[in-house]
XYZ file of N, CA and C in Angstrom:
465
model
N 5.291 -6.609 8.199
C 5.115 -8.620 7.819
C 5.465 -8.829 8.799
N 5.210 -10.358 9.208
C 5.687 -11.334 10.650
C 7.175 -11.880 10.211
N 6.341 -12.132 8.631
C 7.066 -13.457 8.159
C 7.314 -13.731 6.466
N 8.203 -13.939 6.276
C 8.400 -14.299 4.302
C 8.579 -15.908 4.198
N 7.654 -16.650 4.120
C 7.831 -17.494 3.173
C 8.031 -18.130 2.018
N 9.161 -18.254 1.665
C 10.131 -18.530 0.086
C 9.676 -19.408 -0.452
N 9.547 -20.820 0.490
C 9.342 -21.371 -0.304
C 7.993 -22.008 -0.239
N 6.739 -21.119 -0.228
C 5.616 -21.154 -0.400
C 5.405 -20.137 -1.026
N 6.465 -18.829 -1.182
C 5.841 -17.868 -1.533
C 4.751 -16.750 -0.953
N 4.683 -16.592 -0.116
C 3.989 -15.887 0.822
C 4.463 -15.119 2.330
N 3.724 -14.144 2.223
C 4.536 -13.047 3.402
C 2.987 -13.176 4.591
N 3.180 -13.183 5.257
C 1.869 -12.929 6.856
C 2.235 -11.730 6.839
N 1.028 -10.754 6.945
C 1.019 -9.230 7.467
C 0.714 -9.601 8.746
N 1.161 -8.905 9.944
C 0.008 -8.594 11.005
C -0.073 -7.117 10.837
N -1.712 -7.284 11.155
C -2.279 -5.974 11.668
C -2.220 -4.530 10.834
N -2.480 -5.463 9.012
C -2.370 -4.489 8.272
C -3.638 -3.854 8.279
N -4.140 -3.501 6.680
C -5.031 -2.858 6.757
C -6.571 -3.276 7.213
N -7.021 -2.362 8.150
C -8.293 -2.769 9.157
C -7.529 -3.799 10.150
N -6.434 -3.269 10.799
C -5.925 -4.354 11.891
C -6.491 -5.139 11.816
N -5.679 -6.079 10.443
C -6.034 -7.598 10.093
C -5.258 -8.471 9.851
N -4.874 -9.264 10.697
C -3.657 -10.100 9.595
C -4.061 -11.030 8.599
N -3.335 -11.037 7.794
C -3.960 -12.566 6.055
C -2.460 -12.772 5.923
N -2.738 -13.712 5.176
C -1.284 -13.889 4.434
C -1.900 -13.912 2.659
N -0.867 -13.028 2.307
C -0.640 -13.017 0.923
C 0.494 -13.530 0.324
N -0.164 -13.970 -1.771
C 1.005 -14.709 -2.435
C 2.002 -13.287 -2.513
N 3.636 -13.724 -2.836
C 4.116 -12.988 -3.386
C 4.993 -13.137 -4.661
N 4.678 -12.599 -5.456
C 5.736 -13.050 -7.029
C 6.999 -13.273 -6.585
N 7.862 -14.003 -7.882
C 9.345 -14.579 -7.624
C 9.765 -12.773 -7.636
N 9.769 -11.852 -8.527
C 10.822 -10.907 -8.467
C 10.581 -10.108 -7.071
N 9.205 -9.844 -6.369
C 9.245 -9.147 -5.419
C 10.052 -10.096 -4.043
N 10.035 -11.491 -4.693
C 10.292 -12.264 -3.683
C 12.020 -12.128 -3.201
N 12.288 -12.186 -4.752
C 13.468 -11.800 -4.891
C 14.472 -10.037 -3.707
N 13.667 -9.326 -4.027
C 13.547 -8.022 -3.744
C 13.608 -8.073 -1.956
N 12.670 -9.071 -1.331
C 12.699 -9.098 -0.239
C 13.509 -10.240 0.566
N 13.736 -11.141 0.094
C 15.006 -11.722 0.426
C 16.356 -10.846 0.224
N 16.510 -10.309 -1.154
C 17.768 -9.296 -1.120
C 17.641 -8.508 0.485
N 16.838 -7.931 0.805
C 16.669 -6.697 1.541
C 16.865 -7.549 2.932
N 15.998 -8.633 3.011
C 16.590 -9.336 4.931
C 17.827 -9.726 5.663
N 18.363 -10.507 3.892
C 19.401 -11.219 3.941
C 20.938 -10.123 4.164
N 21.114 -9.013 2.831
C 21.934 -8.289 2.955
C 22.027 -7.116 3.266
N 20.766 -6.149 3.266
C 20.818 -4.711 3.299
C 19.978 -5.207 5.201
N 19.175 -5.527 5.256
C 18.495 -5.455 6.517
C 19.603 -5.157 7.706
N 20.349 -6.472 7.904
C 21.472 -6.614 9.026
C 22.618 -6.031 8.938
N 22.814 -4.619 7.802
C 23.328 -3.843 7.925
C 23.182 -2.358 8.457
N 21.887 -2.503 8.049
C 21.615 -1.239 8.861
C 20.772 -1.561 10.228
N 19.707 -2.313 10.695
C 19.417 -2.970 11.786
C 20.226 -2.511 13.210
N 19.589 -1.602 14.124
C 20.556 -1.347 15.264
C 19.894 -1.969 16.576
N 18.856 -2.568 16.286
C 17.793 -2.957 17.287
C 17.661 -4.269 17.181
N 18.247 -5.146 17.751
C 18.125 -6.521 17.243
C 16.644 -7.165 17.734
N 16.159 -6.406 18.634
C 14.070 -6.926 19.284
C 13.816 -6.570 18.197
N 13.629 -5.395 16.920
C 12.779 -5.248 16.048
C 12.898 -6.395 15.213
N 11.415 -6.649 15.087
C 10.802 -7.612 14.300
C 10.297 -6.756 12.766
N 9.650 -5.969 12.956
C 9.714 -5.043 11.176
C 10.688 -5.866 10.017
N 9.357 -5.483 8.850
C 10.798 -5.968 8.072
C 11.396 -4.772 7.058
N 10.648 -3.491 7.423
C 11.057 -2.451 7.399
C 11.284 -1.790 8.524
N 12.392 -1.084 7.870
C 13.131 0.254 9.774
C 13.079 1.440 8.985
N 12.989 1.827 9.910
C 12.810 3.620 9.923
C 14.648 4.266 9.485
N 14.888 5.393 9.033
C 16.320 5.593 8.688
C 16.978 5.575 9.817
N 17.065 5.594 11.360
C 17.510 5.045 12.133
C 17.868 3.721 12.802
N 17.472 2.546 12.255
C 17.072 1.381 12.464
C 17.090 0.800 13.569
N 16.518 1.588 14.496
C 16.075 1.556 15.741
C 14.430 0.513 15.783
N 13.220 1.342 15.192
C 12.379 0.795 15.027
C 11.704 0.593 13.522
N 10.856 0.072 13.674
C 10.118 -0.230 12.153
C 9.642 1.338 11.600
N 9.553 1.229 10.078
C 8.941 1.944 9.396
C 7.879 2.380 9.846
N 6.839 3.341 10.030
C 5.904 3.597 10.622
C 4.761 4.111 8.998
N 3.746 4.315 9.104
C 3.153 4.205 7.538
C 3.472 5.752 7.528
N 3.042 6.313 8.625
C 3.374 7.920 7.794
C 4.935 7.998 7.119
N 5.951 7.090 7.331
C 7.265 7.269 7.027
C 7.687 6.513 6.138
N 6.478 5.557 5.630
C 6.901 4.525 4.239
C 5.823 5.825 3.017
N 5.037 6.714 3.460
C 4.142 7.922 2.862
C 5.621 8.385 2.346
N 6.002 9.086 2.979
C 7.432 9.764 2.831
C 7.870 9.990 1.704
N 8.520 8.298 2.300
C 9.590 7.896 0.761
C 8.624 8.340 -0.088
N 7.492 6.959 -0.097
C 7.129 7.028 -1.630
C 6.594 8.074 -1.935
N 6.564 9.031 -1.800
C 5.399 10.549 -2.127
C 7.398 11.422 -2.537
N 8.537 10.979 -1.957
C 9.371 11.578 -2.033
C 9.629 11.544 -3.597
N 9.534 9.685 -3.461
C 9.914 9.209 -5.294
C 9.206 9.230 -6.026
N 7.926 8.982 -6.176
C 6.738 10.083 -6.885
C 7.299 11.739 -7.204
N 7.222 12.372 -6.319
C 7.684 13.318 -6.859
C 9.139 13.876 -7.701
N 10.531 12.944 -7.525
C 11.461 12.823 -8.034
C 11.265 12.505 -9.796
N 10.340 11.520 -9.978
C 9.666 10.860 -11.179
C 8.730 12.118 -11.868
N 8.524 13.137 -11.237
C 7.162 14.264 -11.953
C 5.811 13.681 -11.384
N 5.528 12.540 -10.787
C 4.179 12.319 -10.474
C 3.644 13.040 -9.518
N 3.544 14.303 -9.242
C 2.333 15.110 -8.584
C 1.718 14.677 -7.533
N 0.274 14.022 -8.155
C -0.581 12.882 -7.138
C -0.330 11.882 -7.313
N -0.184 11.459 -5.864
C -0.118 10.039 -5.664
C 0.134 9.608 -4.202
N 0.464 8.331 -3.565
C 0.698 7.818 -2.690
C 0.940 6.295 -2.481
N 0.771 5.740 -1.252
C 1.204 4.640 -0.973
C -0.355 4.312 -1.818
N -1.099 4.330 -1.389
C -2.513 4.007 -1.400
C -2.882 3.986 -3.314
N -1.682 4.709 -4.129
C -1.668 4.772 -5.828
C -1.001 3.339 -6.381
N -0.091 2.452 -5.009
C 0.002 1.257 -5.977
C -0.947 -0.062 -5.605
N -1.669 0.242 -4.189
C -2.411 -0.567 -3.962
C -3.714 -1.070 -5.340
N -4.408 0.820 -5.834
C -4.884 0.973 -6.458
C -4.363 0.098 -8.006
N -3.787 0.803 -8.451
C -2.727 0.017 -9.875
C -2.861 -1.734 -9.654
N -2.604 -1.793 -8.804
C -2.741 -3.580 -8.525
C -4.006 -4.013 -8.569
N -5.034 -3.717 -7.660
C -5.988 -3.813 -7.860
C -6.706 -3.857 -9.265
N -6.782 -2.906 -9.360
C -7.008 -2.350 -10.981
C -7.052 -3.065 -11.762
N -5.307 -3.726 -12.470
C -4.946 -4.433 -13.220
C -5.265 -6.204 -13.376
N -5.413 -6.265 -11.805
C -5.558 -7.949 -11.492
C -7.018 -8.050 -11.957
N -8.052 -7.030 -11.550
C -9.332 -7.517 -11.952
C -9.288 -7.160 -13.511
N -8.560 -6.307 -14.366
C -8.539 -5.837 -15.801
C -8.431 -7.227 -16.434
N -7.720 -8.207 -15.970
C -6.672 -9.157 -16.219
C -7.835 -10.495 -15.524
N -8.873 -10.182 -15.061
C -9.954 -11.139 -14.767
C -9.687 -11.922 -13.665
N -9.375 -11.007 -12.509
C -9.573 -11.756 -11.345
C -10.166 -11.356 -11.010
N -11.059 -12.399 -9.966
C -12.525 -12.321 -9.321
C -12.113 -11.896 -8.050
N -13.411 -10.971 -7.976
C -13.503 -9.493 -6.941
C -13.031 -10.329 -5.847
N -13.517 -11.276 -5.306
C -13.174 -11.622 -3.921
C -11.928 -12.267 -3.834
N -10.734 -11.932 -4.789
C -9.404 -12.649 -4.736
C -8.738 -11.191 -4.098
N -9.350 -10.140 -5.152
C -8.694 -9.410 -5.309
C -9.106 -8.353 -3.924
N -10.234 -8.591 -2.990
C -10.539 -8.448 -1.965
C -9.643 -8.782 -0.366
N -9.475 -10.191 -0.473
C -8.955 -10.852 0.290
C -6.954 -10.327 0.088
N -6.996 -9.876 -0.840
C -5.523 -9.608 -0.704
C -4.975 -7.909 -0.519
N -6.406 -7.465 -0.796
C -6.473 -5.990 -0.302
C -6.894 -5.991 1.695
N -7.453 -6.761 1.960
C -7.064 -7.093 3.128
C -9.000 -6.173 3.867
N -9.537 -6.248 2.564
C -11.268 -5.698 2.769
C -11.453 -6.460 3.425
N -12.532 -6.408 4.769
C -13.307 -6.703 5.292
C -14.667 -7.118 4.470
N -15.143 -6.533 3.896
C -16.096 -6.561 2.803
C -16.117 -6.093 1.671
N -16.523 -6.887 0.340
C -16.070 -7.253 -0.844
C -16.893 -5.674 -1.343
N -17.675 -4.690 -1.009
C -18.510 -3.555 -1.234
C -16.993 -2.330 -1.084
N -15.845 -2.672 -0.043
C -15.212 -1.717 -0.377
C -13.787 -1.798 -1.453
N -14.258 -3.587 -1.789
C -13.122 -3.515 -3.176
C -14.360 -3.177 -4.845
N -14.996 -2.629 -4.670
C -16.504 -2.681 -5.752
C -15.904 -1.269 -6.198
N -14.862 -0.827 -5.682
C -14.636 0.580 -6.167
C -13.941 0.635 -7.023
N -13.078 -0.427 -7.373
C -11.974 -0.572 -8.262
C -13.300 -1.040 -9.392
N -14.152 -1.185 -9.623
C -14.890 -1.822 -10.834
C -15.045 -0.905 -11.896
N -15.309 0.124 -11.258
C -15.810 1.225 -11.802
C -14.561 2.106 -12.787
N -13.556 1.240 -12.607
C -12.085 2.027 -13.086
C -11.822 0.969 -13.726
N -12.214 -0.246 -14.157
C -12.156 -0.907 -15.262
C -13.190 -1.017 -16.560
N -13.563 -0.272 -16.997
C -14.831 0.164 -17.514
C -13.713 -0.134 -18.959
N -12.782 0.172 -19.049
C -11.990 0.524 -20.496
C -11.635 -1.314 -20.531
N -11.839 -2.435 -19.773
C -11.864 -3.602 -20.238
C -13.021 -3.860 -20.873
N -14.170 -3.045 -19.529
C -15.291 -3.681 -20.205
C -16.172 -3.541 -21.866
N -15.334 -2.115 -21.937
C -15.591 -1.349 -23.428
C -14.860 -2.304 -24.224
N -13.940 -3.232 -23.870
C -13.270 -4.103 -24.947
C -13.401 -5.353 -25.042
N -14.407 -5.951 -23.779
C -14.906 -7.285 -24.202
C -16.040 -6.936 -25.117
N -17.136 -5.717 -24.968
C -18.319 -5.118 -25.050
C -18.052 -4.873 -27.033
N -17.243 -4.594 -27.559
C -16.448 -4.315 -28.599
C -16.159 -5.444 -29.535
N -15.435 -6.692 -28.861
C -15.377 -7.696 -29.438
C -16.022 -8.717 -29.077
N -17.409 -8.450 -28.350
C -17.998 -9.853 -28.437
C -19.736 -9.283 -28.648
N -20.282 -8.314 -28.084
C -21.674 -7.637 -28.600
C -21.943 -7.873 -30.163
N -23.070 -8.687 -30.260
C -23.156 -9.424 -31.582
C -23.835 -7.740 -32.077
N -24.329 -6.719 -31.767
C -24.611 -5.650 -32.416
C -23.329 -5.115 -32.687
N -22.159 -5.027 -31.935
C -21.125 -4.628 -32.788
C -20.361 -5.409 -33.447
N -20.813 -6.918 -33.471
C -20.261 -7.624 -34.887
C -20.536 -7.136 -36.300
N -21.720 -6.021 -36.265
C -22.197 -5.676 -37.807
C -21.250 -4.808 -38.464
N -21.471 -4.939 -39.661
C -20.774 -3.968 -40.707
C -21.255 -2.651 -40.830
N -20.687 -1.854 -41.218
C -21.012 0.019 -41.372
C -22.070 0.166 -41.919
N -21.859 -1.332 -42.875
C -24.070 -0.693 -43.503
C -25.124 -1.404 -42.888
N -24.562 -1.279 -42.096
C -26.231 -1.968 -41.035
C -27.483 -1.000 -41.057
N -26.702 0.109 -40.766
C -27.809 1.214 -40.593
C -28.116 1.899 -41.968
N -27.556 1.544 -43.118
C -27.948 1.865 -44.228
C -29.468 1.897 -45.107
N -30.120 2.648 -45.216
C -31.855 3.097 -45.651
C -32.277 3.035 -44.786
N -31.575 3.792 -43.424
C -32.752 3.689 -41.967
C -32.367 4.786 -41.952
N -34.066 5.892 -41.489
C -34.091 7.362 -41.405
C -34.166 6.892 -40.050
N -33.885 8.566 -39.036
C -34.051 8.904 -38.544
C -35.752 9.646 -38.372
N -36.414 9.594 -37.377
C -37.382 10.177 -36.700
C -37.319 11.092 -36.490
């Protein structure tokens, strides 16, 4: 992350997924925690004042690497009893929930930093639950009573 714009509620991500820069919105809760980190914790652990990374490695000298983030996340997942999972689990969960809550696939693509919408379409297969709910509550054939098929014999 290069910058946090609290007023506009956005993060600027430099060289994120696919080595692309992008701007993403951030919610109030996440923004509160990022600001707490930036103003209260990061200054206490920062050793190298030239380091511009948002999150720091354990030594406070350099930015946290992808592998470092993965190690921390996996450690917490295991502590919670979740054996399978990584940082990608959170991206996947966010994308799936946004899709199931009605977000357009192109907006999710932008949030994830995918160059192509085809990369984002992987999340559409997991939202079948939402599709089934819409189908059962709106499809005309699903609105009929159970006695619709009485008197019809199978051939």
